[in-house]
Short mmCIF file of C-alpha atoms in Angstrom, two decimals:
data_model
loop_
_atom_site.label_atom_id
_atom_site.label_comp_id
_atom_site.label_asym_id
_atom_site.label_seq_id
_atom_site.Cartn_x
_atom_site.Cartn_y
_atom_site.Cartn_z
CA MET A 1 -19.13 2.29 -32.21
CA ASN A 2 -17.64 -0.87 -33.48
CA GLU A 3 -19.10 -4.18 -33.40
CA ILE A 4 -15.44 -5.25 -31.55
CA VAL A 5 -14.89 -3.41 -28.96
CA ARG A 6 -10.96 -2.78 -29.01
CA TYR A 7 -8.86 -1.92 -25.91
CA GLY A 8 -5.88 -0.31 -24.73
CA ILE A 9 -4.38 -1.14 -21.52
CA ILE A 10 -1.98 1.03 -19.57
CA GLY A 11 0.22 -1.18 -17.43
CA CYS A 12 0.39 -4.48 -17.84
CA GLY A 13 1.58 -6.58 -14.59
CA MET A 14 -0.23 -8.88 -12.46
CA MET A 15 -3.93 -6.72 -12.22
CA GLY A 16 -3.00 -5.38 -15.67
CA GLN A 17 -2.81 -9.26 -17.07
CA GLU A 18 -6.20 -10.05 -14.93
CA HIS A 19 -7.90 -7.47 -16.73
CA ILE A 20 -6.74 -8.96 -20.06
CA ARG A 21 -7.71 -12.56 -19.37
CA ASN A 22 -11.33 -11.30 -18.45
CA ILE A 23 -11.95 -8.82 -21.03
CA ARG A 24 -10.91 -11.72 -23.26
CA LEU A 25 -13.52 -14.27 -22.04
CA LEU A 26 -16.42 -11.30 -23.18
CA GLU A 27 -18.24 -11.79 -26.76
CA GLY A 28 -17.31 -9.03 -29.20
CA THR A 29 -14.17 -7.69 -27.66
CA ARG A 30 -10.11 -7.53 -28.25
CA ILE A 31 -7.23 -5.85 -26.71
CA ALA A 32 -5.88 -3.48 -29.12
CA ALA A 33 -2.68 -1.97 -27.82
CA ILE A 34 -0.33 -2.39 -24.66
CA PHE A 35 1.70 -0.11 -22.84
CA GLU A 36 3.80 -2.16 -20.34
CA PRO A 37 7.36 -0.36 -19.73
CA ASP A 38 8.89 -3.99 -17.68
CA PRO A 39 10.61 -6.05 -20.36
CA GLN A 40 9.18 -9.50 -18.51
CA MET A 41 5.67 -7.72 -17.44
CA ARG A 42 5.73 -6.73 -21.33
CA ALA A 43 6.24 -10.36 -22.50
CA ALA A 44 3.67 -12.33 -20.46
CA ALA A 45 1.08 -9.77 -21.36
CA GLN A 46 1.90 -9.96 -25.18
CA ALA A 47 1.68 -13.73 -24.41
CA LEU A 48 -1.76 -13.45 -22.90
CA ALA A 49 -3.01 -11.03 -26.33
CA PRO A 50 -0.77 -11.91 -29.32
CA GLU A 51 -3.02 -9.57 -31.52
CA ALA A 52 -2.30 -6.74 -29.40
CA ALA A 53 0.17 -4.15 -30.66
CA MET A 54 2.75 -3.46 -28.05
CA CYS A 55 3.35 0.81 -27.52
CA ASP A 56 6.66 2.60 -26.12
CA SER A 57 4.88 5.01 -24.50
CA ALA A 58 1.30 5.44 -22.93
CA GLU A 59 1.60 8.61 -25.24
CA ALA A 60 1.91 6.17 -28.39
CA LEU A 61 -1.17 4.15 -27.09
CA LEU A 62 -3.36 7.06 -26.90
CA ASP A 63 -2.32 8.32 -30.29
CA ARG A 64 -3.20 5.12 -32.01
CA ASP A 65 -6.75 5.65 -33.51
CA ASP A 66 -8.13 1.69 -33.31
CA LEU A 67 -9.00 2.65 -29.56
CA ASP A 68 -13.15 2.36 -27.88
CA ALA A 69 -12.38 2.09 -24.40
CA LEU A 70 -8.98 2.28 -21.95
CA VAL A 71 -8.03 0.56 -18.78
CA VAL A 72 -5.48 1.95 -16.43
CA ALA A 73 -3.33 -0.59 -14.28
CA SER A 74 -0.45 0.89 -13.69
CA PRO A 75 0.88 1.36 -10.16
CA ASN A 76 -0.63 3.26 -8.07
CA HIS A 77 1.31 6.82 -7.73
CA LEU A 78 1.08 7.37 -11.40
CA HIS A 79 -2.43 6.70 -11.80
CA VAL A 80 -3.76 10.57 -11.55
CA ALA A 81 -0.73 11.60 -13.95
CA GLN A 82 -2.08 9.55 -16.28
CA PHE A 83 -5.49 10.67 -15.67
CA GLU A 84 -4.59 13.76 -16.46
CA MET A 85 -3.31 12.70 -19.89
CA ILE A 86 -5.49 10.63 -20.67
CA ALA A 87 -8.37 13.73 -20.41
CA ALA A 88 -6.33 15.67 -22.19
CA ARG A 89 -5.06 13.58 -24.86
CA ARG A 90 -7.50 10.90 -25.45
CA PRO A 91 -10.73 11.12 -23.56
CA LEU A 92 -12.04 7.86 -24.28
CA PRO A 93 -14.13 5.64 -21.79
CA LEU A 94 -12.28 4.45 -19.07
CA LEU A 95 -11.39 1.95 -16.39
CA ILE A 96 -9.08 3.04 -13.77
CA GLU A 97 -7.84 1.00 -11.03
CA LYS A 98 -7.83 1.73 -7.44
CA PRO A 99 -6.31 3.05 -5.27
CA LEU A 100 -7.75 6.65 -7.63
CA TYR A 101 -5.04 8.66 -6.10
CA THR A 102 -2.50 8.37 -2.93
CA ASP A 103 -1.64 11.97 -2.09
CA PRO A 104 -3.94 13.80 0.22
CA ALA A 105 -3.24 16.70 -2.07
CA ASP A 106 -4.63 14.97 -5.50
CA GLY A 107 -8.47 14.25 -3.99
CA ALA A 108 -9.25 18.06 -5.13
CA ARG A 109 -7.48 17.06 -8.69
CA VAL A 110 -9.20 14.20 -9.96
CA ARG A 111 -12.17 15.64 -9.01
CA GLU A 112 -11.51 18.41 -11.55
CA ILE A 113 -10.29 15.89 -13.97
CA ALA A 114 -13.04 14.15 -13.75
CA ALA A 115 -15.49 16.93 -14.02
CA ARG A 116 -14.05 17.96 -17.53
CA TYR A 117 -13.89 14.16 -18.53
CA PRO A 118 -16.74 13.99 -21.43
CA ALA A 119 -16.50 10.16 -21.39
CA PRO A 120 -18.19 7.13 -18.83
CA VAL A 121 -15.20 6.99 -15.80
CA TRP A 122 -15.14 3.70 -14.08
CA ILE A 123 -12.68 3.31 -11.14
CA ALA A 124 -12.45 -0.29 -10.62
CA MET A 125 -13.79 -1.71 -7.24
CA GLU A 126 -13.48 -5.79 -7.95
CA TYR A 127 -14.57 -6.76 -4.57
CA ARG A 128 -18.31 -5.28 -5.01
CA TYR A 129 -18.35 -8.00 -7.45
CA MET A 130 -17.38 -11.37 -5.97
CA PRO A 131 -20.69 -12.88 -6.11
CA PRO A 132 -21.28 -13.70 -2.62
CA ILE A 133 -20.19 -10.09 -1.91
CA ALA A 134 -22.87 -9.15 -4.32
CA LEU A 135 -25.06 -11.33 -3.04
CA LEU A 136 -24.66 -9.82 0.40
CA ILE A 137 -25.52 -6.33 -0.55
CA GLU A 138 -28.35 -7.69 -2.13
CA GLN A 139 -29.70 -8.93 0.20
CA ALA A 140 -28.36 -7.01 3.14
CA ALA A 141 -31.11 -5.00 4.40
CA GLU A 142 -33.57 -7.39 3.85
CA ALA A 143 -32.02 -9.50 6.07
CA THR A 144 -31.10 -7.48 8.93
CA GLY A 145 -34.07 -4.84 8.62
CA GLY A 146 -31.27 -1.84 8.72
CA VAL A 147 -27.91 -2.79 9.06
CA LYS A 148 -26.53 -1.29 12.44
CA MET A 149 -23.07 -3.03 12.34
CA LEU A 150 -20.76 -4.23 9.70
CA THR A 151 -17.46 -6.40 10.11
CA ILE A 152 -15.13 -6.79 7.51
CA ARG A 153 -12.66 -9.11 8.10
CA GLU A 154 -9.33 -10.08 6.10
CA HIS A 155 -7.05 -12.71 6.70
CA ARG A 156 -4.72 -13.24 3.48
CA PHE A 157 -1.47 -13.86 2.24
CA PRO A 158 1.64 -11.20 2.23
CA PHE A 159 1.78 -8.38 -0.26
CA LEU A 160 3.28 -10.23 -3.73
CA PRO A 161 6.17 -8.56 -5.33
CA LYS A 162 5.76 -6.00 -8.36
CA VAL A 163 7.91 -4.35 -10.37
CA GLY A 164 10.23 -2.42 -8.72
CA GLY A 165 9.03 -2.96 -5.29
CA TRP A 166 6.33 0.34 -5.56
CA ASN A 167 3.69 -2.15 -3.12
CA ARG A 168 6.43 -2.07 -0.29
CA PHE A 169 6.63 1.74 0.60
CA ASN A 170 3.77 4.27 1.92
CA ARG A 171 5.01 6.79 -0.77
CA TYR A 172 4.19 4.73 -3.69
CA SER A 173 0.50 2.90 -2.68
CA GLY A 174 -0.28 5.18 -0.04
CA GLY A 175 -0.01 2.73 2.65
CA THR A 176 -1.93 -0.15 3.24
CA PHE A 177 -5.26 0.87 4.21
CA VAL A 178 -5.12 2.77 1.56
CA GLU A 179 -3.54 0.55 -1.68
CA LYS A 180 -5.22 -2.67 0.07
CA CYS A 181 -8.43 -1.55 1.99
CA CYS A 182 -9.97 0.81 0.12
CA HIS A 183 -11.87 -2.06 -1.43
CA PHE A 184 -13.35 -2.31 1.83
CA PHE A 185 -14.15 1.54 2.50
CA ASP A 186 -15.68 1.54 -0.23
CA LEU A 187 -17.78 -1.90 0.50
CA MET A 188 -18.65 -0.32 3.72
CA ARG A 189 -20.00 3.21 2.20
CA LEU A 190 -22.18 1.19 -0.45
CA ILE A 191 -23.88 -1.76 2.43
CA LEU A 192 -24.87 1.37 4.71
CA GLY A 193 -25.63 3.61 1.94
CA ASP A 194 -24.14 6.63 4.20
CA GLU A 195 -20.93 8.80 4.90
CA PRO A 196 -18.11 8.29 7.65
CA VAL A 197 -17.69 10.81 10.06
CA ARG A 198 -15.12 9.06 12.37
CA VAL A 199 -12.40 6.91 11.00
CA MET A 200 -9.82 5.46 14.59
CA ALA A 201 -7.24 2.71 13.71
CA SER A 202 -4.50 0.74 14.95
CA ALA A 203 -1.94 -0.52 12.78
CA GLY A 204 1.44 -1.40 11.92
CA GLN A 205 4.12 -3.72 10.45
CA ALA A 206 4.21 -6.72 12.50
CA VAL A 207 5.96 -9.42 10.71
CA ASN A 208 6.31 -8.97 6.88
CA HIS A 209 8.73 -7.28 5.08
CA LYS A 210 11.21 -6.76 7.21
CA ASP A 211 14.40 -8.53 6.30
CA GLU A 212 13.65 -7.35 2.59
CA LEU A 213 16.09 -4.57 1.02
CA VAL A 214 14.38 -2.60 -1.50
CA ALA A 215 17.08 -0.56 -3.61
CA GLY A 216 18.80 -0.79 -0.41
CA GLU A 217 16.28 0.45 1.65
CA VAL A 218 13.88 -1.61 3.88
CA PRO A 219 10.02 -2.14 3.67
CA ASP A 220 7.78 0.69 5.86
CA ILE A 221 4.57 -1.03 4.35
CA TRP A 222 2.18 -2.29 7.13
CA ASP A 223 0.65 -5.93 7.26
CA SER A 224 -1.84 -5.89 9.91
CA GLY A 225 -4.40 -3.73 12.00
CA TYR A 226 -8.13 -2.57 12.52
CA VAL A 227 -10.40 0.39 11.41
CA ILE A 228 -13.56 1.70 13.40
CA VAL A 229 -15.93 4.27 11.38
CA ASP A 230 -18.67 5.58 12.16
CA PHE A 231 -20.90 6.31 9.79
CA ALA A 232 -23.61 9.40 9.97
CA GLY A 233 -26.57 7.41 10.10
CA GLY A 234 -25.15 5.99 13.58
CA ALA A 235 -24.24 2.75 12.16
CA ARG A 236 -20.80 1.44 12.49
CA ALA A 237 -18.37 -0.67 10.36
CA MET A 238 -14.81 -2.27 11.36
CA LEU A 239 -12.49 -3.59 9.37
CA GLU A 240 -9.77 -6.40 10.48
CA LEU A 241 -6.80 -7.10 8.71
CA CYS A 242 -3.88 -9.52 8.82
CA MET A 243 -1.08 -10.19 5.82
CA PHE A 244 0.14 -13.14 7.25
CA ALA A 245 -2.65 -15.27 7.62
CA GLU A 246 -2.88 -16.95 4.22
CA GLY A 247 -3.40 -20.63 5.84
CA SER A 248 -7.18 -19.56 6.48
CA ARG A 249 -9.84 -21.27 5.18
CA TYR A 250 -11.73 -17.99 3.42
CA GLN A 251 -9.45 -14.63 2.52
CA GLU A 252 -12.65 -12.67 3.47
CA GLU A 253 -15.70 -12.88 5.76
CA ILE A 254 -18.17 -9.88 6.13
CA SER A 255 -21.27 -9.68 8.46
CA ALA A 256 -23.85 -7.28 8.50
CA VAL A 257 -26.04 -7.32 11.73
CA GLY A 258 -29.09 -5.33 11.95
CA PRO A 259 -32.77 -5.54 14.21
CA LYS A 260 -34.22 -8.28 12.26
CA GLY A 261 -30.79 -10.52 12.00
CA LYS A 262 -28.00 -11.26 10.57
CA ILE A 263 -26.35 -12.32 7.09
CA GLU A 264 -22.35 -13.98 6.36
CA ALA A 265 -19.99 -14.02 3.36
CA PHE A 266 -17.00 -15.94 3.36
CA VAL A 267 -15.13 -15.90 0.11
CA PRO A 268 -12.03 -17.88 -0.47
CA GLY A 269 -8.41 -16.74 -1.73
CA PRO A 270 -7.50 -17.12 -5.13
CA THR A 271 -7.38 -20.44 -6.51
CA ARG A 272 -3.61 -20.41 -7.33
CA PHE A 273 -2.91 -20.50 -3.73
CA TRP A 274 -4.92 -23.33 -2.06
CA PRO A 275 -2.55 -26.40 -1.98
CA PRO A 276 -3.88 -29.29 -3.78
CA GLU A 277 -3.15 -31.91 -0.66
CA ALA A 278 -6.04 -29.98 1.41
CA GLY A 279 -8.63 -31.12 -0.93
CA PRO A 280 -11.25 -29.00 -3.03
CA ALA A 281 -10.98 -25.68 -2.38
CA PRO A 282 -13.61 -24.23 -0.03
CA VAL A 283 -17.17 -22.64 -1.95
CA PRO A 284 -18.11 -19.37 -1.16
CA GLU A 285 -21.30 -19.25 1.02
CA VAL A 286 -23.32 -16.74 2.32
CA VAL A 287 -24.83 -17.48 5.48
CA VAL A 288 -28.14 -15.31 6.68
CA SER A 289 -29.35 -15.86 10.08
CA PRO A 290 -32.90 -14.26 11.36
CA ARG A 291 -33.36 -13.88 14.98
CA ALA A 292 -36.65 -15.12 14.74
CA PRO A 293 -37.70 -17.35 14.08
CA LYS A 294 -34.07 -19.17 14.71
CA GLY A 295 -32.21 -21.07 12.48
CA PRO A 296 -29.22 -20.03 9.83
CA GLU A 297 -29.96 -20.94 6.19
CA ARG A 298 -26.47 -21.18 4.27
CA LEU A 299 -26.53 -20.52 0.20
CA ALA A 300 -23.48 -22.24 -1.70
CA VAL A 301 -22.52 -19.69 -3.98
CA PRO A 302 -20.32 -21.55 -6.65
CA VAL A 303 -18.25 -19.68 -9.56
CA GLU A 304 -17.26 -20.71 -12.82
CA GLU A 305 -13.58 -22.78 -13.09
CA ALA A 306 -13.15 -20.27 -15.95
CA LEU A 307 -13.47 -16.98 -14.21
CA LEU A 308 -11.73 -18.51 -11.07
CA ALA A 309 -8.64 -19.24 -13.62
CA ALA A 310 -8.89 -15.78 -15.04
CA GLY A 311 -8.05 -13.99 -11.74
CA ASP A 312 -7.22 -13.80 -8.07
CA HIS A 313 -11.08 -11.78 -7.09
CA ASN A 314 -13.43 -14.74 -7.25
CA GLY A 315 -14.87 -14.11 -10.70
CA ALA A 316 -15.06 -10.42 -9.64
CA THR A 317 -13.48 -9.01 -12.45
CA PHE A 318 -15.30 -10.30 -15.18
CA TYR A 319 -18.34 -9.44 -14.01
CA GLN A 320 -17.32 -5.63 -13.49
CA HIS A 321 -15.79 -6.02 -16.96
CA ALA A 322 -19.25 -7.38 -18.06
CA ARG A 323 -21.04 -4.06 -16.38
CA PHE A 324 -18.11 -1.71 -18.09
CA LEU A 325 -18.30 -2.96 -21.25
CA GLN A 326 -22.06 -2.48 -21.34
CA VAL A 327 -21.35 1.04 -20.31
CA VAL A 328 -18.61 1.27 -23.50
CA ARG A 329 -21.54 0.23 -25.66
CA GLY A 330 -23.51 2.96 -24.35
CA ALA A 331 -26.09 0.33 -23.05
CA GLY A 332 -25.42 0.82 -19.17
CA GLU A 333 -24.34 3.34 -16.22
CA VAL A 334 -21.02 3.74 -14.50
CA GLU A 335 -21.51 1.85 -10.82
CA VAL A 336 -17.81 2.94 -9.66
CA THR A 337 -17.94 6.40 -9.85
CA VAL A 338 -14.54 8.86 -9.32
CA GLU A 339 -16.45 10.16 -6.48
CA ASP A 340 -17.18 6.48 -4.84
CA GLY A 341 -13.08 6.22 -5.73
CA ALA A 342 -12.40 9.28 -4.21
CA ARG A 343 -14.22 8.58 -1.10
CA ALA A 344 -12.58 5.40 -0.25
CA VAL A 345 -9.34 6.98 -0.69
CA GLU A 346 -10.15 9.41 1.88
CA ILE A 347 -11.32 7.23 4.52
CA GLY A 348 -7.91 5.27 3.66
CA LEU A 349 -6.25 8.15 4.48
CA ALA A 350 -7.66 9.02 7.53
CA ALA A 351 -7.03 5.53 8.82
CA GLN A 352 -3.64 6.26 7.63
CA ARG A 353 -3.73 9.25 9.72
CA SER A 354 -5.05 7.74 12.94
CA ALA A 355 -3.02 4.82 13.32
CA ALA A 356 0.13 6.72 12.72
CA SER A 357 -1.16 9.83 15.37
CA GLY A 358 -3.08 7.60 17.88
CA GLN A 359 -5.98 10.22 16.78
CA ALA A 360 -9.35 9.65 15.75
CA VAL A 361 -9.93 11.30 12.10
CA GLU A 362 -13.07 13.39 12.07
CA PHE A 363 -15.24 13.98 8.96
CA PRO A 364 -17.23 17.22 9.58
CA GLY A 365 -20.47 18.35 7.99
CA ARG A 366 -21.11 14.73 6.23
CA ALA A 367 -24.15 12.90 5.93
CA GLY A 368 -26.23 10.82 4.01
CA GLY A 369 -24.19 8.98 0.61
CA ALA A 370 -23.43 6.34 -1.74
CA ALA A 371 -26.70 4.18 -2.49
CA ALA A 372 -26.53 0.31 -1.41
CA ALA A 373 -27.10 -1.25 -4.60
#
């Protein structure tokens, strides 16, 4: 391994550029090569990493001999084919963006690719690494005495414009509960240390994108909904999503409750969207509320300005990359596995089916799973 870890980036739209900015904050790293087919996004990526070679195809990038690790941040529906190509052509340590796949038929396929992949594969689940959420995960068991009820609320802005409008359509994105919410289903499994047995959902396209036309077609992506997930050990989790609520003080609010008490995390949205006239941007918080003695304790969890400026995920992308870099250097373990990524997608797909059909979706034979960090 070289002293400088050299990255190849496949896909440099909005999220790929966030990866570049955060990798460049880490010592001993260099962006060596980029493949991005859209001219505007390609130019933006080149401006962020002028040292990088710009490749005309993913294959050309993979054929380079100056790479130590790969990041895939392409549109959702391309992930599986690119994962398969990398496995066959250049299986370097890989960080691949969520969702791992979008087509229900690809669940077995990604597991087969992973089983023969000779290097570490990390699925990018940034929300685990938002500092207030990471603190909640760390303290949840002690603060609650064992989580029985878990609620995740995200009130945020609509889907942002993406190249070709791919995120406006279920067939490319996997649907909102896959594209956006696999993060939250991953958190549910992680915090509860368990697997789902039943998913019930209600959702739809209430406000957003109804007046848009993308290549002559009206978007069908949902913008709001509820999901209830029953877990094998008896705990219940709920997601409340609203994507026309960007006026909120906090974007994510998570509460975990058990027989001993409650712990909550409050996470602001991206700093760049906070209006200056509203005063200072909110500071992330964790609140611990024991049943006895009563009296909530509020803990501020500030994030460095440089990390807030480097992306839209409350510093999480930096912390995720710091851990992935340790894996690339042979000094750490993968924390978000292909199986974790696949299970989060499975819950999202079940929520999509439940909301569309009005029926609960069962996961027969599931018991015990992801261990809480």
